CSV table of C-alpha atoms in Angstrom, one decimal:
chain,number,residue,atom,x,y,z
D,160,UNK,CA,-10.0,-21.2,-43.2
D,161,UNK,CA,-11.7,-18.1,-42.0
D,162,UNK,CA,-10.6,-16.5,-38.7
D,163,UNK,CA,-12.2,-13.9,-36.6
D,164,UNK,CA,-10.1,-11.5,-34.6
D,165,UNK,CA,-11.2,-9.3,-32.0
D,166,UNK,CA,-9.8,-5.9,-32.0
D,167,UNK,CA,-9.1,-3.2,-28.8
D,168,UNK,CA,-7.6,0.1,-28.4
D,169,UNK,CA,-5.0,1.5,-31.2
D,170,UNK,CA,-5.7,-1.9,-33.3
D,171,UNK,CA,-9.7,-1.2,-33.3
D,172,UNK,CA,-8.7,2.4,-34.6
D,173,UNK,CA,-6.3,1.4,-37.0
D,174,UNK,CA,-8.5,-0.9,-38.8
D,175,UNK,CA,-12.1,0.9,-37.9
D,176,UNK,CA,-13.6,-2.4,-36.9
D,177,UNK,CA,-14.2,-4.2,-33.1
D,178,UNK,CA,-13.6,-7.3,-35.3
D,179,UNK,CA,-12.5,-8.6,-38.7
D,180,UNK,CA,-12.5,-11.7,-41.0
D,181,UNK,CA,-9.5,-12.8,-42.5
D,182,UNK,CA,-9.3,-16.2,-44.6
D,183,UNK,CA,-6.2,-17.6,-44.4
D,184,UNK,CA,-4.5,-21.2,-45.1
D,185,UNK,CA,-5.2,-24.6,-43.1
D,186,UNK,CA,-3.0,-25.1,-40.3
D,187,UNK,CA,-1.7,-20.9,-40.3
D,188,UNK,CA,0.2,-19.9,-37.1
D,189,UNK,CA,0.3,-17.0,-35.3
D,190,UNK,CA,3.0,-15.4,-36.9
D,191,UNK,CA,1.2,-15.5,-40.1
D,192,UNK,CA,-1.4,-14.2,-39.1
D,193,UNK,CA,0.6,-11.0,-37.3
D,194,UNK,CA,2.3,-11.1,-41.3
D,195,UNK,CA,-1.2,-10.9,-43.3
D,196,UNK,CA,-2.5,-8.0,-40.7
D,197,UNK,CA,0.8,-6.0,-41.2
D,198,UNK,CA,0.7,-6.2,-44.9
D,199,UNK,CA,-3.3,-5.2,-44.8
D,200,UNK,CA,-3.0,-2.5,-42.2
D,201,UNK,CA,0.8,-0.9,-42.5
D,202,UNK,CA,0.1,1.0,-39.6
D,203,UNK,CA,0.2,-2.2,-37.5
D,204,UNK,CA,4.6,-1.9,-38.1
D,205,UNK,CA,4.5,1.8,-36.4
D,206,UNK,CA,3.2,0.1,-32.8
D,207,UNK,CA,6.0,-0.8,-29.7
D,208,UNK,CA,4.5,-4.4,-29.9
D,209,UNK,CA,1.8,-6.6,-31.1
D,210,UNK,CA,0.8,-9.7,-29.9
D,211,UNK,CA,-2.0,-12.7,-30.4
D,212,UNK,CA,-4.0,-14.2,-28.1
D,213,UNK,CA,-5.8,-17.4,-28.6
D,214,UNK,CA,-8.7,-18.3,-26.0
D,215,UNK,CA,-7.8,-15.9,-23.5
D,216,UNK,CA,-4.1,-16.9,-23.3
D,217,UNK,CA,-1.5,-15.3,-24.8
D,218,UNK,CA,0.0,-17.3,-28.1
D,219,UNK,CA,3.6,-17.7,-28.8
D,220,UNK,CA,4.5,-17.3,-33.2
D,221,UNK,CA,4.3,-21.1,-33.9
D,222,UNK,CA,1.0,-21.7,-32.6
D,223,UNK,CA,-1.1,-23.0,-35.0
D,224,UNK,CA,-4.6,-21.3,-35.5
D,225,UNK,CA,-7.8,-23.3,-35.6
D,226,UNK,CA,-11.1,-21.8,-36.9
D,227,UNK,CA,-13.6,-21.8,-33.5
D,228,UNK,CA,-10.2,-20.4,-31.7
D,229,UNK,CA,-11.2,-17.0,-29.9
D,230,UNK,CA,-8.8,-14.7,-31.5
D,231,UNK,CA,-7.6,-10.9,-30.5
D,232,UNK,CA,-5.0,-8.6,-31.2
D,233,UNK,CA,-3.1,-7.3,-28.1
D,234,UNK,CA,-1.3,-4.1,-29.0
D,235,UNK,CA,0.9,-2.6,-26.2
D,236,UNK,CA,-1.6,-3.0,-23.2
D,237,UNK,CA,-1.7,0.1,-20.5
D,238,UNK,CA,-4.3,-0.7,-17.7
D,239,UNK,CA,-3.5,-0.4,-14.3
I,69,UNK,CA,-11.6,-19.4,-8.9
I,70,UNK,CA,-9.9,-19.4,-5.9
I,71,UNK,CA,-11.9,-17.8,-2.3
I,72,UNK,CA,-8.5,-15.4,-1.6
I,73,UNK,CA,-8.8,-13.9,-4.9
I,74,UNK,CA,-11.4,-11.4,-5.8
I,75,UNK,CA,-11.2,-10.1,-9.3
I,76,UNK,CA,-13.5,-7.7,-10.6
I,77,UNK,CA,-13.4,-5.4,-13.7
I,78,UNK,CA,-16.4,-2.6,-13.5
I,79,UNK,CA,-17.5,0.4,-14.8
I,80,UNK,CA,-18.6,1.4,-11.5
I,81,UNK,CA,-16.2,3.5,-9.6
I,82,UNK,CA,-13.9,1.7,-7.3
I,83,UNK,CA,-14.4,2.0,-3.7
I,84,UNK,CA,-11.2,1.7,-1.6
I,85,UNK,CA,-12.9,0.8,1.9
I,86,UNK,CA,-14.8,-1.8,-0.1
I,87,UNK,CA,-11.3,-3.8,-1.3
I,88,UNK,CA,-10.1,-3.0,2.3
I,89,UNK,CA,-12.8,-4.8,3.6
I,90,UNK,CA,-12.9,-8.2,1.4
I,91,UNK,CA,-9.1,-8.0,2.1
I,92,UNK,CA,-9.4,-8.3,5.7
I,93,UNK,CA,-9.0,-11.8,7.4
I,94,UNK,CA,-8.5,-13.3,10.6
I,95,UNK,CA,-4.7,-14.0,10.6
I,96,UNK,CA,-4.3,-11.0,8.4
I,97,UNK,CA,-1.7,-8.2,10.5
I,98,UNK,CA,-1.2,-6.2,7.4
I,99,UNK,CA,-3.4,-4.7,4.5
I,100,UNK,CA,-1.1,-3.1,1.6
I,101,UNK,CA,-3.4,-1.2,-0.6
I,102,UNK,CA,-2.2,0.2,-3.8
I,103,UNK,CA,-4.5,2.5,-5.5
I,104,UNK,CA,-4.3,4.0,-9.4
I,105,UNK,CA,-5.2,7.2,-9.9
I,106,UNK,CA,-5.8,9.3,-13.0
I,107,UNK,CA,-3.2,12.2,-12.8
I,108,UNK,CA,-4.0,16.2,-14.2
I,109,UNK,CA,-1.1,15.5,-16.3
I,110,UNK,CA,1.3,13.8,-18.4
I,111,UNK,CA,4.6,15.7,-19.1
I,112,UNK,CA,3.4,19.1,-19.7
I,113,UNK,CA,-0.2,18.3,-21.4
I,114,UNK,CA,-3.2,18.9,-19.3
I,115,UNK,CA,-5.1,15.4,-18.9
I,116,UNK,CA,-9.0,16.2,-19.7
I,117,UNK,CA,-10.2,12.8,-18.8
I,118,UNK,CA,-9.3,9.1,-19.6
I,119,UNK,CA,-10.7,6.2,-21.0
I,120,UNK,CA,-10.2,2.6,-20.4
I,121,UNK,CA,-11.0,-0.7,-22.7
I,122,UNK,CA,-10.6,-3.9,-21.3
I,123,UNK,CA,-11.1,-7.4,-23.1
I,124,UNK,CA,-12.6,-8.5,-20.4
I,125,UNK,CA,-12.8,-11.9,-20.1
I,126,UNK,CA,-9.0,-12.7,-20.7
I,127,UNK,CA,-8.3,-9.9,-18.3
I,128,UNK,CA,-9.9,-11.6,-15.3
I,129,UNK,CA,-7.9,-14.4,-16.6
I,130,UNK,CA,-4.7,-12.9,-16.5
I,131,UNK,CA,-5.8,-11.0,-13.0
I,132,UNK,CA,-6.4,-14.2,-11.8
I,133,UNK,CA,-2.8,-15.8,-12.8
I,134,UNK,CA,-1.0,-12.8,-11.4
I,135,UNK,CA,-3.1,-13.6,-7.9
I,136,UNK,CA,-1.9,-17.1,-8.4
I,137,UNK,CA,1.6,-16.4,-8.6
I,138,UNK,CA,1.7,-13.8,-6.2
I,139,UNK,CA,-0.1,-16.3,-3.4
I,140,UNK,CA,2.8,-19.1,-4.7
I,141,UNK,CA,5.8,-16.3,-3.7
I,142,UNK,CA,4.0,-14.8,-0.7
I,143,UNK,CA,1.9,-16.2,2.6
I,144,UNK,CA,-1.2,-14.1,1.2
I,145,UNK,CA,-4.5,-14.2,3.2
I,146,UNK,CA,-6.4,-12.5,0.3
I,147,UNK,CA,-5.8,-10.9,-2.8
I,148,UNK,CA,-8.2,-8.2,-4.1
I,149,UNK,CA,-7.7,-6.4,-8.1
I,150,UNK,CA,-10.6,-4.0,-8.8
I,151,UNK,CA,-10.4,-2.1,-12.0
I,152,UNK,CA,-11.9,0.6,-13.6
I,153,UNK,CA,-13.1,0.6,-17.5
I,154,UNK,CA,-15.5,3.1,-19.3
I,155,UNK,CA,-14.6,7.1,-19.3
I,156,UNK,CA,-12.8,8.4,-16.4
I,157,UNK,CA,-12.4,12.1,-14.9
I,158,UNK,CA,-8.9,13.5,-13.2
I,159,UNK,CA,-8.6,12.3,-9.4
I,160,UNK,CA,-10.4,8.9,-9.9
I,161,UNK,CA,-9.7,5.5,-9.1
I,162,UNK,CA,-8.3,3.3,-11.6
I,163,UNK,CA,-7.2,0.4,-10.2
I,164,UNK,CA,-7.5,-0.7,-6.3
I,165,UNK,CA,-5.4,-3.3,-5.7
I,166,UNK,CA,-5.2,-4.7,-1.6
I,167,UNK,CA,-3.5,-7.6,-0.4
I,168,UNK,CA,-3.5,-8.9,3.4
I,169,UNK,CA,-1.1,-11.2,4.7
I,170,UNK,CA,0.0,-12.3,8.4
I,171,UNK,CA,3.1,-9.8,8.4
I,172,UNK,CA,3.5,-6.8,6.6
I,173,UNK,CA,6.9,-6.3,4.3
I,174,UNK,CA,5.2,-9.3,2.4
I,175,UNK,CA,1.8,-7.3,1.8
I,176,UNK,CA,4.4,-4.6,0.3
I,177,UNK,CA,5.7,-7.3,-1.9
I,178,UNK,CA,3.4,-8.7,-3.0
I,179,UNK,CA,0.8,-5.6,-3.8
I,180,UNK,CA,3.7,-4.3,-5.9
I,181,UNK,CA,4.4,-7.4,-7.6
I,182,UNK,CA,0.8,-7.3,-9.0
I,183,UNK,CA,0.5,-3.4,-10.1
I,184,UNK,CA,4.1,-4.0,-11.8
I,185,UNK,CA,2.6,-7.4,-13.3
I,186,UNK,CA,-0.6,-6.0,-14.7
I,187,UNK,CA,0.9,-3.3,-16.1
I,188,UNK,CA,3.0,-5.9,-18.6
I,189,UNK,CA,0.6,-8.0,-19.2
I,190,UNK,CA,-3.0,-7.6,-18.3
I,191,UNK,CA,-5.4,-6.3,-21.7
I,192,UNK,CA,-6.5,-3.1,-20.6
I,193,UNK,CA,-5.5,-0.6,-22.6
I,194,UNK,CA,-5.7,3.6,-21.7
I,195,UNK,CA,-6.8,6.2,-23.8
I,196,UNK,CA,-5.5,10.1,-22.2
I,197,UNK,CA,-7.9,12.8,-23.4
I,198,UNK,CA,-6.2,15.8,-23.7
I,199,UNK,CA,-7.7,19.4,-24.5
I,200,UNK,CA,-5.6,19.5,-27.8
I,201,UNK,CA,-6.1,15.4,-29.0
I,202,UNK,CA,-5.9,12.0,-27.6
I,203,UNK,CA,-3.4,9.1,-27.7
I,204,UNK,CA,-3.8,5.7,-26.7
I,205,UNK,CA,-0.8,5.4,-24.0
I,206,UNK,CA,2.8,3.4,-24.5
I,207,UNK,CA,1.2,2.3,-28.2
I,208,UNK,CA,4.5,3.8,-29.9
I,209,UNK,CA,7.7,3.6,-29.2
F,194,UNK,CA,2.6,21.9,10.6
F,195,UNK,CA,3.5,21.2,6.9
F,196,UNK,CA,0.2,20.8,5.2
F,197,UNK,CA,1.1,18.1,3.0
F,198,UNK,CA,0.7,15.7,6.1
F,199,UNK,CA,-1.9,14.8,8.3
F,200,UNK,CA,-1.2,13.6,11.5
F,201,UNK,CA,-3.8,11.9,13.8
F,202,UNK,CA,-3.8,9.6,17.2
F,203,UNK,CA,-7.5,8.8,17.9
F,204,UNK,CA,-9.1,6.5,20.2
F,205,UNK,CA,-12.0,6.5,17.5
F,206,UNK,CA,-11.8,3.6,14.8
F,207,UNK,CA,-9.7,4.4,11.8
F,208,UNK,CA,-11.3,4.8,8.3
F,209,UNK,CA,-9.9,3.4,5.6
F,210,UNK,CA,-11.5,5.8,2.9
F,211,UNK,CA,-11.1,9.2,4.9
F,212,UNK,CA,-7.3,8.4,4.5
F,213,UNK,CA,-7.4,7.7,1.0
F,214,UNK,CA,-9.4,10.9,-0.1
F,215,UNK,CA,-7.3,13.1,2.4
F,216,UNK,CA,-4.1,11.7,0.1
F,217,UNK,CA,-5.4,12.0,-3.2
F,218,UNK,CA,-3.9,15.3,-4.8
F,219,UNK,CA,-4.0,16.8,-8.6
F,220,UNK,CA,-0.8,15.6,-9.3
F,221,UNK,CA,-1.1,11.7,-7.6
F,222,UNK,CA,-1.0,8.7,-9.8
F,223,UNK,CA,-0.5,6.5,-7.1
F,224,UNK,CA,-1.8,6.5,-3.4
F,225,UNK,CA,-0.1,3.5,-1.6
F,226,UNK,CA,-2.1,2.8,1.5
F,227,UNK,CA,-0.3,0.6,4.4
F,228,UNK,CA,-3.6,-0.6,7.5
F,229,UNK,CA,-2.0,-2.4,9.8
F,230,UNK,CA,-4.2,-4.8,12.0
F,231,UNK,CA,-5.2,-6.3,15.2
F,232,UNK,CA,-4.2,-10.5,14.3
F,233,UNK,CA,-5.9,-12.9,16.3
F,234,UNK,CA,-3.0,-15.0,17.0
F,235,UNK,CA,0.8,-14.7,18.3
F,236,UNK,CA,2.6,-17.4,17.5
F,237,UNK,CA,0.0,-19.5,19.2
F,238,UNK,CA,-1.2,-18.0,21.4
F,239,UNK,CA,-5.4,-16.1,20.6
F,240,UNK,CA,-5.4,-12.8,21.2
F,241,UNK,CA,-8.5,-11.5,23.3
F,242,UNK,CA,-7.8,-7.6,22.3
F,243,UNK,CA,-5.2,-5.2,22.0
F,244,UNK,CA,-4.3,-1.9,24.3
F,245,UNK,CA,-2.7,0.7,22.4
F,246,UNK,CA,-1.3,3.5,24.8
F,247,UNK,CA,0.5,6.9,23.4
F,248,UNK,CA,3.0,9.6,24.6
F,249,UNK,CA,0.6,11.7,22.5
F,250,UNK,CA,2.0,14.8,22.3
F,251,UNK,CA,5.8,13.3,21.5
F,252,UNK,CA,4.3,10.6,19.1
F,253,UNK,CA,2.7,13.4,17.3
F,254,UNK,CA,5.8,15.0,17.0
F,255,UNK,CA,8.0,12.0,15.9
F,256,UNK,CA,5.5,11.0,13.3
F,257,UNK,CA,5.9,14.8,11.7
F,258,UNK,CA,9.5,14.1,12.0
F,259,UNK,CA,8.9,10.6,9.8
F,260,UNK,CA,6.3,12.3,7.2
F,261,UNK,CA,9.2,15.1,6.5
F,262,UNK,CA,12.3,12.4,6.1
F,263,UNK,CA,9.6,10.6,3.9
F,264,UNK,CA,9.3,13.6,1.8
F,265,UNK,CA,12.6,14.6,1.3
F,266,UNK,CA,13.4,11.1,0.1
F,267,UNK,CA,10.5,10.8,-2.4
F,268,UNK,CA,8.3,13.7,-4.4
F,269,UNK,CA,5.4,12.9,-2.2
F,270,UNK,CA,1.7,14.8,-2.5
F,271,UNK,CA,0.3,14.4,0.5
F,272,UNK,CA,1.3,11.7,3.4
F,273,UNK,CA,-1.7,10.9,6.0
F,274,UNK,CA,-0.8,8.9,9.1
F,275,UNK,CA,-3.7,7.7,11.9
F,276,UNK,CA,-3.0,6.1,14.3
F,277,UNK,CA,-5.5,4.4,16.6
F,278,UNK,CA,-5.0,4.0,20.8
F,279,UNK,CA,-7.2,2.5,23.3
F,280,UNK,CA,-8.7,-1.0,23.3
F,281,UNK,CA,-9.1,-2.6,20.0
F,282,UNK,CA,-11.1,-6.1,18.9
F,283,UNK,CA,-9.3,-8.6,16.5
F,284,UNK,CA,-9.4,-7.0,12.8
F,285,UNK,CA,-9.8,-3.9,13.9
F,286,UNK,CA,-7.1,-1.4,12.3
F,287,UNK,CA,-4.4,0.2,14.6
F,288,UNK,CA,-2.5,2.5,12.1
F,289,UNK,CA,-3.0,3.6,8.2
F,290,UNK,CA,-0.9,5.2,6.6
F,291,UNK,CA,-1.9,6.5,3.0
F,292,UNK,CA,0.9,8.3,0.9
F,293,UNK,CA,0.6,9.8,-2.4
F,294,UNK,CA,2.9,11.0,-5.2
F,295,UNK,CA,3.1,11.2,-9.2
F,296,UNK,CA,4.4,8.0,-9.6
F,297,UNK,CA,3.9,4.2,-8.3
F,298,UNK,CA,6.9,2.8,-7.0
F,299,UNK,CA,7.7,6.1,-4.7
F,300,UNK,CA,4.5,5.7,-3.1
F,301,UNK,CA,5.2,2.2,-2.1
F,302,UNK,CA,9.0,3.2,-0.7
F,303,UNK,CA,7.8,6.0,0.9
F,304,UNK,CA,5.0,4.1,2.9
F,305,UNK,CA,7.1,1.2,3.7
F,306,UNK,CA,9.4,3.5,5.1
F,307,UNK,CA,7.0,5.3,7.1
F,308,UNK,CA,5.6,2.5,8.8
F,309,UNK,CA,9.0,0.7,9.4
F,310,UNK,CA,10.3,4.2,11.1
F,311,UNK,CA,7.0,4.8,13.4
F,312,UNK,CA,7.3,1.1,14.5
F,313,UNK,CA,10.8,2.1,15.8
F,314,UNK,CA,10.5,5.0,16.9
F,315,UNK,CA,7.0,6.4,18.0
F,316,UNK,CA,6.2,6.2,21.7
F,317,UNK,CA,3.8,4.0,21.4
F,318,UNK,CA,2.9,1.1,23.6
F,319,UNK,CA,0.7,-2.2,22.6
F,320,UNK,CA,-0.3,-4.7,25.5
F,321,UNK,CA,-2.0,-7.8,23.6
F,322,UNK,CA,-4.5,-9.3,26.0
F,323,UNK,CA,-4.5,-13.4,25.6
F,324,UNK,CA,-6.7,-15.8,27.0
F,325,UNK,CA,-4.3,-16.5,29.8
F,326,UNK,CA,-2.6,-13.7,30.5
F,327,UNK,CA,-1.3,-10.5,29.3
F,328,UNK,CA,1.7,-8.8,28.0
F,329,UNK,CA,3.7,-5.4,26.8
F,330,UNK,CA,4.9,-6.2,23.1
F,331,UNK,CA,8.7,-6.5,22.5
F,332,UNK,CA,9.4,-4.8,26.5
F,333,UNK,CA,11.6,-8.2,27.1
F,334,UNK,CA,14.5,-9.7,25.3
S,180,UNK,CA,16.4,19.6,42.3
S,181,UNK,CA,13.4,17.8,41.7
S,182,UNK,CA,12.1,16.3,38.6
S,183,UNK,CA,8.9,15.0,37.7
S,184,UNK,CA,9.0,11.8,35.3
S,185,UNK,CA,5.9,10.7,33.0
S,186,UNK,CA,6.1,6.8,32.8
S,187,UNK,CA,4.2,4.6,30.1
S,188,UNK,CA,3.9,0.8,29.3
S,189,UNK,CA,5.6,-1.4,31.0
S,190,UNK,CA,7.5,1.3,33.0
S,191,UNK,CA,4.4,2.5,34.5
S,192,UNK,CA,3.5,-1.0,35.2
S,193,UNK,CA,6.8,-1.7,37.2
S,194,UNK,CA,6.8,1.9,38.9
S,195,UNK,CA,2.8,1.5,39.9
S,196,UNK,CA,1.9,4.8,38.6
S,197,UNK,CA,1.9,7.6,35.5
S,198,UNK,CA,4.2,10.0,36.9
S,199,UNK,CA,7.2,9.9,39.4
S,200,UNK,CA,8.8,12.4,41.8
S,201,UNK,CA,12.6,12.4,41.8
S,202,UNK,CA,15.6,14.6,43.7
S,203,UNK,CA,19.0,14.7,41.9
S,204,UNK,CA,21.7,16.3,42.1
S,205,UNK,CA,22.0,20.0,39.9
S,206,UNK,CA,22.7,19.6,36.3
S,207,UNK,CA,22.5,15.3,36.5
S,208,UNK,CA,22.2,14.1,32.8
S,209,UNK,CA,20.0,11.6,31.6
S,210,UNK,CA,22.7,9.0,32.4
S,211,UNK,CA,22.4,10.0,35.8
S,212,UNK,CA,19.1,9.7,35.8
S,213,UNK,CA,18.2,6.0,34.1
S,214,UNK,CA,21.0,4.8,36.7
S,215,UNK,CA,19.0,6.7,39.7
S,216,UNK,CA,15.9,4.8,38.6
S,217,UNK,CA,17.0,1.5,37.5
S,218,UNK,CA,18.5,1.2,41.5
S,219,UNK,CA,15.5,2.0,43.0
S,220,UNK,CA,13.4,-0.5,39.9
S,221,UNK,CA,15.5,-3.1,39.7
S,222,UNK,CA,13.0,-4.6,36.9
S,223,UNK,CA,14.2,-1.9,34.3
S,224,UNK,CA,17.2,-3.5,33.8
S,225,UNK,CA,15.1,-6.4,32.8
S,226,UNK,CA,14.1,-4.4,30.0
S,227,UNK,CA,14.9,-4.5,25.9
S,228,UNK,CA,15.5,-0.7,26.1
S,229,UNK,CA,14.8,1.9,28.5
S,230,UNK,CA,15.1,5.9,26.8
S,231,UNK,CA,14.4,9.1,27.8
S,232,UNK,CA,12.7,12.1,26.4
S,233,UNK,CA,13.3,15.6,27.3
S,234,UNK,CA,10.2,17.7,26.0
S,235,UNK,CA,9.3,15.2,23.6
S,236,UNK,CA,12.6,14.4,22.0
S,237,UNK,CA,14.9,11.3,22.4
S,238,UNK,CA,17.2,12.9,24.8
S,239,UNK,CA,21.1,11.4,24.9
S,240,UNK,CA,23.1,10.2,27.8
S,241,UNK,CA,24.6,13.2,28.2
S,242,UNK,CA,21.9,15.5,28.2
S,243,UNK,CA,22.2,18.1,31.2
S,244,UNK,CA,18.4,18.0,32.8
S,245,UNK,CA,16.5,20.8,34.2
S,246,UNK,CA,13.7,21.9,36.6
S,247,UNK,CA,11.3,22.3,34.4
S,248,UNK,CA,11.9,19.6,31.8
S,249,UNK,CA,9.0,17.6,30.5
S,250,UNK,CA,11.2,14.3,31.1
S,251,UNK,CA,9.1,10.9,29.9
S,252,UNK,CA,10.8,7.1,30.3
S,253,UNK,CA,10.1,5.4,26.8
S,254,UNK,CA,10.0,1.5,27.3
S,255,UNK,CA,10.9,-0.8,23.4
S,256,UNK,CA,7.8,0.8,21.7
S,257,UNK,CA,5.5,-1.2,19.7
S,258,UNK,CA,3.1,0.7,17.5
S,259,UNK,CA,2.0,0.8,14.5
């Protein structure tokens, strides 16, 4: 299936991109997704944390990916 | 959404008397305000300016869940979060945060439950501009 | 006077925003902002107005005392307190109190502090005026 | 000697004015004083609290007055 996942701060500089297409096996969770990206983009491994969100919610490892879901990479956040 | 919460993320710059205002309510006694502000400096490196990113729609979302829990551990009367994205200069506003409730050790409470909460969790990320580079913050160990 | 305070008693109506941009500093990250105001209930009672009176030139002096504790406790920048007297409406605000300093959690100690201190120990009076009747607050056991 | 007392809240409500005139003995201390006046206004000892100042500072029991003392009676006070 082929995912879209939206990129922001750090992870948008690491890969160059606001967003990127991976293509990745029916019924993929979160944590393989987070292992594909770190394998592409090394860098990924260097960050304090890096987590998935899935519609606008936060997505533990086992959740399982579907291909309309609303993807984005969360590296460490800093607002406030 | 919820009428005691206000959540806004802008590119405007935040006016304090502004979330003072939508924060004040009838039974309200106390108004705790908490506001972010960009500092000269970080350790010994002079800050040039800062710039914010936001993914914006899950970060009302998550703004919103921190009101809701806040307003489930405290008698809140309102609840305002403003923050500021886009490119910001030393001394400004980052985040106004102002919560009213009937008495006031719970406004302190519960304003500092929600700066301390959006820092873990809300997707905003910081960029510090110094005058020799630039490093998005807390994104190594 | 030290001039890292401000110290006001005014019978004029308290600003919100003049507070906040006397506290903000080169060096703040965090401005914690305390507005305490007029409720229009006591238990159950509605509360018409409020009279604040002042021992002005004492009051003064014990809120110097409070700003200078506060700021040998904490790193603060700058710590503004106004204080309003006279007659006051319902929602109207009757003290603000804006400290600053590098960091966010002193700047909430250090304000909660400061207002807890003036409560006890500035001489300052408030009558609340009810529908049926009137009364000095806390003057009885 | 005589000394001249500035009343506020609900002191000046019970004494019926801002400022009192009273004769004590030489060197009476504040102790002396607040007993002096809570005679003649019986309703202070209804109160929480009844303190003195001494030109502008929480004065002690013991605390010799003088002549020319700014002396104030502080009532519980409620600001803030």
């Amino acid at each position: 299936m082929k995912l879209s996942v939206l990129l922001f701060g750090i992870a948008r500089d690491i890969v160059g991109d606001r967003q990127i297409s991976v293509d990745l096996p029916e019924n993929e969770n979160v944590a393989g997704l987070l292992n594909y990206l770190k394998k592409e983009y090394p860098s990924f491994n260097d960050l304090q944390s890096l987590l998935v969100a899935v519609n606008d919610t936060y997505a533990k490892s086992e959740h399982v990916l579907q291909e309309n879901d609303e993807i984005a990479l969360i590296p460490p956040v800093s607002g406030g | 959404m919820a009428d005691y919460q206000e959540i806004l993320v802008t590119e405007n710059p935040l006016e304090v008397e502004k979330a003072y205002a939508h924060a004040q309510a009838g039974n309200t006694g106390a108004v705790n305000i908490f506001v972010g502000t960009v500092r000269n400096k970080t350790d010994t490196r002079n800050v040039v300016n800062l710039e914010y990113e936001a993914y914006e729609g899950m970060a009302i979302k998550e703004m919103r869940k921190i009101a809701e829990e806040a307003a489930s551990k405290w008698p809140v009367e309102k609840i305002i979060i403003h923050h500021r994205v886009g490119k910001l200069r030393v001394g400004e506003a980052t985040v106004v945060i102002a919560v009213s409730t009937p008495h006031r050790h719970d406004s302190f409470e519960a304003c500092r439950y929600i700066i301390d909460t959006l820092k873990k969790s809300v997707p905003i990320w910081k960029k510090e501009v110094f005058e020799d580079g630039e490093e998005w913050v807390s994104a190594h160990p």
